PDB file of C-alpha atoms in Angstrom:
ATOM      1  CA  UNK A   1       5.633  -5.814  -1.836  1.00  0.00           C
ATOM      2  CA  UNK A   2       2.750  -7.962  -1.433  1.00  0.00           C
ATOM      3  CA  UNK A   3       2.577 -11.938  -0.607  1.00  0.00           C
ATOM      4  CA  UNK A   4       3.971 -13.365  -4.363  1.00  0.00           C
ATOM      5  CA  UNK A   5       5.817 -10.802  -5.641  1.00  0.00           C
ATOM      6  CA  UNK A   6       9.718  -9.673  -4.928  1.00  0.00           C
ATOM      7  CA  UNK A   7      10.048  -6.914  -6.948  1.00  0.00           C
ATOM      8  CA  UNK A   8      10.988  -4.157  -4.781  1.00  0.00           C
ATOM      9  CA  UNK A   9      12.343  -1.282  -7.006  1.00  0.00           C
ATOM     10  CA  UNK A  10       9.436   0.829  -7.456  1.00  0.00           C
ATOM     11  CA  UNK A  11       9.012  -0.117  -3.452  1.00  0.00           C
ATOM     12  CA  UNK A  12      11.938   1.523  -2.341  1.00  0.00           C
ATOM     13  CA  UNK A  13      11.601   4.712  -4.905  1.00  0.00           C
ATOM     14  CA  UNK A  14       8.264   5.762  -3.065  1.00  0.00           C
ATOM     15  CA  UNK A  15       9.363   4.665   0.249  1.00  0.00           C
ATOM     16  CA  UNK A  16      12.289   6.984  -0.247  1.00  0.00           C
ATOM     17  CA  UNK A  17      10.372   9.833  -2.145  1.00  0.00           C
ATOM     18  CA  UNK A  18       8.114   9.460   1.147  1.00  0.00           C
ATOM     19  CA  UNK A  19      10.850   9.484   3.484  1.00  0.00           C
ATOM     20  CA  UNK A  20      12.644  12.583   1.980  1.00  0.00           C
ATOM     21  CA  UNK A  21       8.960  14.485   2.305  1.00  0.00           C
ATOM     22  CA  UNK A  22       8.477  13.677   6.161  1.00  0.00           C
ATOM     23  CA  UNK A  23       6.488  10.643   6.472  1.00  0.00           C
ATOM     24  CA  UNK A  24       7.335   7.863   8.271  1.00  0.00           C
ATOM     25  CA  UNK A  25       7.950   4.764   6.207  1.00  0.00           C
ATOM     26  CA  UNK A  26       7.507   1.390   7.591  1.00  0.00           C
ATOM     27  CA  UNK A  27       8.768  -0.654   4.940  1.00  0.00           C
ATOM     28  CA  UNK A  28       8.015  -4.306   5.356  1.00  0.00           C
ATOM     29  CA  UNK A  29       9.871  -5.525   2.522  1.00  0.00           C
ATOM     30  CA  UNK A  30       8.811  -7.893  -0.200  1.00  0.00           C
ATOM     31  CA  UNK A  31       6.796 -10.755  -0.567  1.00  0.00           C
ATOM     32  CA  UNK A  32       4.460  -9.798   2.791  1.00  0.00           C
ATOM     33  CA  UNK A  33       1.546 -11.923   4.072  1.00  0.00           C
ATOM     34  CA  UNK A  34      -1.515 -10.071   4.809  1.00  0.00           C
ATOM     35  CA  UNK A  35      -0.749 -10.540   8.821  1.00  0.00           C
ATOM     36  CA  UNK A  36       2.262  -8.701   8.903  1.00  0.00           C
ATOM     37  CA  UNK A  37       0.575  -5.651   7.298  1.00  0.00           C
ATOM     38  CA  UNK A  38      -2.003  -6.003   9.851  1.00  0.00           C
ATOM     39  CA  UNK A  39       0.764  -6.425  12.888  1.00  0.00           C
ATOM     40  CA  UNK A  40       2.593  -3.393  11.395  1.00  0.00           C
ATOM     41  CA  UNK A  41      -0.537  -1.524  11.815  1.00  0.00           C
ATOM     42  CA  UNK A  42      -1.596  -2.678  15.192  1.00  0.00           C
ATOM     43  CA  UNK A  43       1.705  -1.490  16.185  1.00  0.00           C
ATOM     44  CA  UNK A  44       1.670   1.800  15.334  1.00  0.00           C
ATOM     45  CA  UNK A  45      -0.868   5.207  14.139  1.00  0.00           C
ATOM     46  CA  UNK A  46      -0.393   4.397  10.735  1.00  0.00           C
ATOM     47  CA  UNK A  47      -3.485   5.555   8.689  1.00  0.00           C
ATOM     48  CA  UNK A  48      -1.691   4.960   5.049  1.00  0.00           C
ATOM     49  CA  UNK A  49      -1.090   1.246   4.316  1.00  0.00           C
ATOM     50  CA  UNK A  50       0.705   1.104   0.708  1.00  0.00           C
ATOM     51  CA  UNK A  51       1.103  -2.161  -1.242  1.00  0.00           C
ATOM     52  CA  UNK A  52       2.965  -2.553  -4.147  1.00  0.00           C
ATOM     53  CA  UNK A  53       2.983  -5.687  -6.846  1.00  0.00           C
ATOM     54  CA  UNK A  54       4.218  -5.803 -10.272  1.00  0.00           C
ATOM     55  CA  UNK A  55       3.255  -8.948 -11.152  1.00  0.00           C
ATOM     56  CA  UNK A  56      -0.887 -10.066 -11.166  1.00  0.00           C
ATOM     57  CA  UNK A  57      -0.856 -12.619  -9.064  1.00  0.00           C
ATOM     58  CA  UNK A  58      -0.076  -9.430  -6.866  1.00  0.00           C
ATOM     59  CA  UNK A  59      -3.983  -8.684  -7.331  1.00  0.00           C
ATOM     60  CA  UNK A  60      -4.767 -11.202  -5.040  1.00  0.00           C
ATOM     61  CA  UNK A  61      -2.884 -10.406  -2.364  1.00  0.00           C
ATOM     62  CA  UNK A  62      -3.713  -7.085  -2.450  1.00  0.00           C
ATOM     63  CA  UNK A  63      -7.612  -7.793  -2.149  1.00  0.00           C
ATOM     64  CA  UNK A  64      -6.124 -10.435   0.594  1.00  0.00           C
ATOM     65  CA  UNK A  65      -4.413  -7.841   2.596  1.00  0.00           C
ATOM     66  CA  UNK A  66      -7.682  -5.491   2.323  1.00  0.00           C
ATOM     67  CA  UNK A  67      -9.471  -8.070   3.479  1.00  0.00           C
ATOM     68  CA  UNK A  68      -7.185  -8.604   6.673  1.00  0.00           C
ATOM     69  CA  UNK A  69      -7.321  -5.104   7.306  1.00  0.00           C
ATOM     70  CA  UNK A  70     -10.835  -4.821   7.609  1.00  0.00           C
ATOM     71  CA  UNK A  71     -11.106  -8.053   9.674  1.00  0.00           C
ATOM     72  CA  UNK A  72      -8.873  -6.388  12.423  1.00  0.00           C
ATOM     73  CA  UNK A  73     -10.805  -3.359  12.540  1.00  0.00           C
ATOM     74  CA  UNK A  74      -8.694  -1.012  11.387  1.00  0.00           C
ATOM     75  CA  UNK A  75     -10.011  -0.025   7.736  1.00  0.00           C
ATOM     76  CA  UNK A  76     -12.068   2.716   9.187  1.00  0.00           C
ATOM     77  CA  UNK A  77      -8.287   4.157   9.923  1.00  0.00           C
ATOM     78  CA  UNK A  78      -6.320   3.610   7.590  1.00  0.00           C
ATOM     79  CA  UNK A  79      -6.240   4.642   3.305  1.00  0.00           C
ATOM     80  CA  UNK A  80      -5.010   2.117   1.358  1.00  0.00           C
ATOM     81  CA  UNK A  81      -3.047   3.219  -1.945  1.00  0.00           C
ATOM     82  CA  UNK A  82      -1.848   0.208  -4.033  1.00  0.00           C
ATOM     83  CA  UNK A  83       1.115   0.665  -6.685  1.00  0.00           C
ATOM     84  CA  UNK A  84       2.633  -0.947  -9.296  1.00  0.00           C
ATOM     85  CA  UNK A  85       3.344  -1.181 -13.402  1.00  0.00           C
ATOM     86  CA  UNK A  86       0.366  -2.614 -14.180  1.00  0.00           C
ATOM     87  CA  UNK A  87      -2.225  -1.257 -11.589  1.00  0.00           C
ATOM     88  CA  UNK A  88      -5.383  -0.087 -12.751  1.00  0.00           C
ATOM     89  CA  UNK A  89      -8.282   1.686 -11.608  1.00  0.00           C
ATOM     90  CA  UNK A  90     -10.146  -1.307 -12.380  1.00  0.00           C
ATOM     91  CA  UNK A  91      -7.757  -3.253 -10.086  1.00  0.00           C
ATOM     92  CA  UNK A  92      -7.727  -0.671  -7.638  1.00  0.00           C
ATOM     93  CA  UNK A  93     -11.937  -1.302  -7.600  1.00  0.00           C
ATOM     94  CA  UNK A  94     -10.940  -5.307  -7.170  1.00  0.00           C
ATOM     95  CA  UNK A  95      -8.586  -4.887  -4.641  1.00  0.00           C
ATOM     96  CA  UNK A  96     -10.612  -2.477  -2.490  1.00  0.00           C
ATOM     97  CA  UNK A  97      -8.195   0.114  -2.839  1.00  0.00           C
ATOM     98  CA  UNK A  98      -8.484   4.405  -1.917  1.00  0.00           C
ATOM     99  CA  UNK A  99      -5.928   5.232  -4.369  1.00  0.00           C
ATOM    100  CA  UNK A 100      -4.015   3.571  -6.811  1.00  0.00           C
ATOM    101  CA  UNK A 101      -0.785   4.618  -8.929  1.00  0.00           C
ATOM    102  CA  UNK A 102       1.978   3.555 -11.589  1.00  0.00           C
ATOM    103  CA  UNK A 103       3.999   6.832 -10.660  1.00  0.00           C
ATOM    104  CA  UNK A 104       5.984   7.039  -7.609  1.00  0.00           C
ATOM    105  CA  UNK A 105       5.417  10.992  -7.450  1.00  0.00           C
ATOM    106  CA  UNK A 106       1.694  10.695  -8.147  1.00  0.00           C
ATOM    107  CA  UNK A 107       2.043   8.341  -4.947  1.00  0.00           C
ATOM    108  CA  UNK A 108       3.364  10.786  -2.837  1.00  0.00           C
ATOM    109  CA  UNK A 109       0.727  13.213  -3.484  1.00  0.00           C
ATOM    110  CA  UNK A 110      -1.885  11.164  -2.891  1.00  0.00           C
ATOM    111  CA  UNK A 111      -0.215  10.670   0.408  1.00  0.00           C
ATOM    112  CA  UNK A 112      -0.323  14.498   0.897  1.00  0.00           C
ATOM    113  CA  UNK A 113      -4.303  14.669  -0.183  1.00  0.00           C
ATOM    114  CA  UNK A 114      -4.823  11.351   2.664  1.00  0.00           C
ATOM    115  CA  UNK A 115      -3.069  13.395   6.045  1.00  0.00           C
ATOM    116  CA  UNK A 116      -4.918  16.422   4.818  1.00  0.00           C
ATOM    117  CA  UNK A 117      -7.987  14.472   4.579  1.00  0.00           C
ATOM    118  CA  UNK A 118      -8.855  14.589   1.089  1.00  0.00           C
TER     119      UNK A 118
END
């Protein structure tokens, strides 16, 4: 989860749902500064970056963590798919978002639709 919230149940239900289908799930845990996202993707090929946040204060450090993203150059890379109870297309718009979700199966195919390129 995202920098201000610790709610991690819906977290680990897509990172498992994810796991089980063949990605691989770098799962960061909760309450994450923007910089670790970005370190996680330096270090690796990642091209999907979820963020989850149940909470709105969550907003915020989603838009924070896009932000980051772009400033290391890596945006052009990498989707970004936000999640959470009460994420909305309009906060997927603030945030900066690809994809947004409150259903961890509608999560996983949007996943799908990213590696195909969709």
């Amino acid at each position: 989860t995202v920098k201000g919230d610790i709610h991690n149940i819906g977290k680990d239900i897509v990172a498992t749902l994810l796991t089980a289908a063949g990605f691989e799930v770098y799962d960061l845990g909760i309450d994450v500064p923007p910089e670790k996202f970005v370190e996680k993707l330096n270090q690796t090929d990642s091209t999907i970056l979820g963020m989850s946040g149940l909470l709105t204060p969550a907003f915020e450090s989603m838009k924070e963590t896009v932000k980051a993203v772009e400033a290391a150059g890596l945006r052009n890379r990498v989707k970004v798919i936000i999640g959470g109870g009460i994420v909305t297309e309009q906060v997927g718009r603030y945030v900066g978002a690809d994809a947004f979700t409150d259903d961890a199966s509608e999560g996983l195919e949007m996943c799908r639709r990213f590696v195909k390129g969709n």
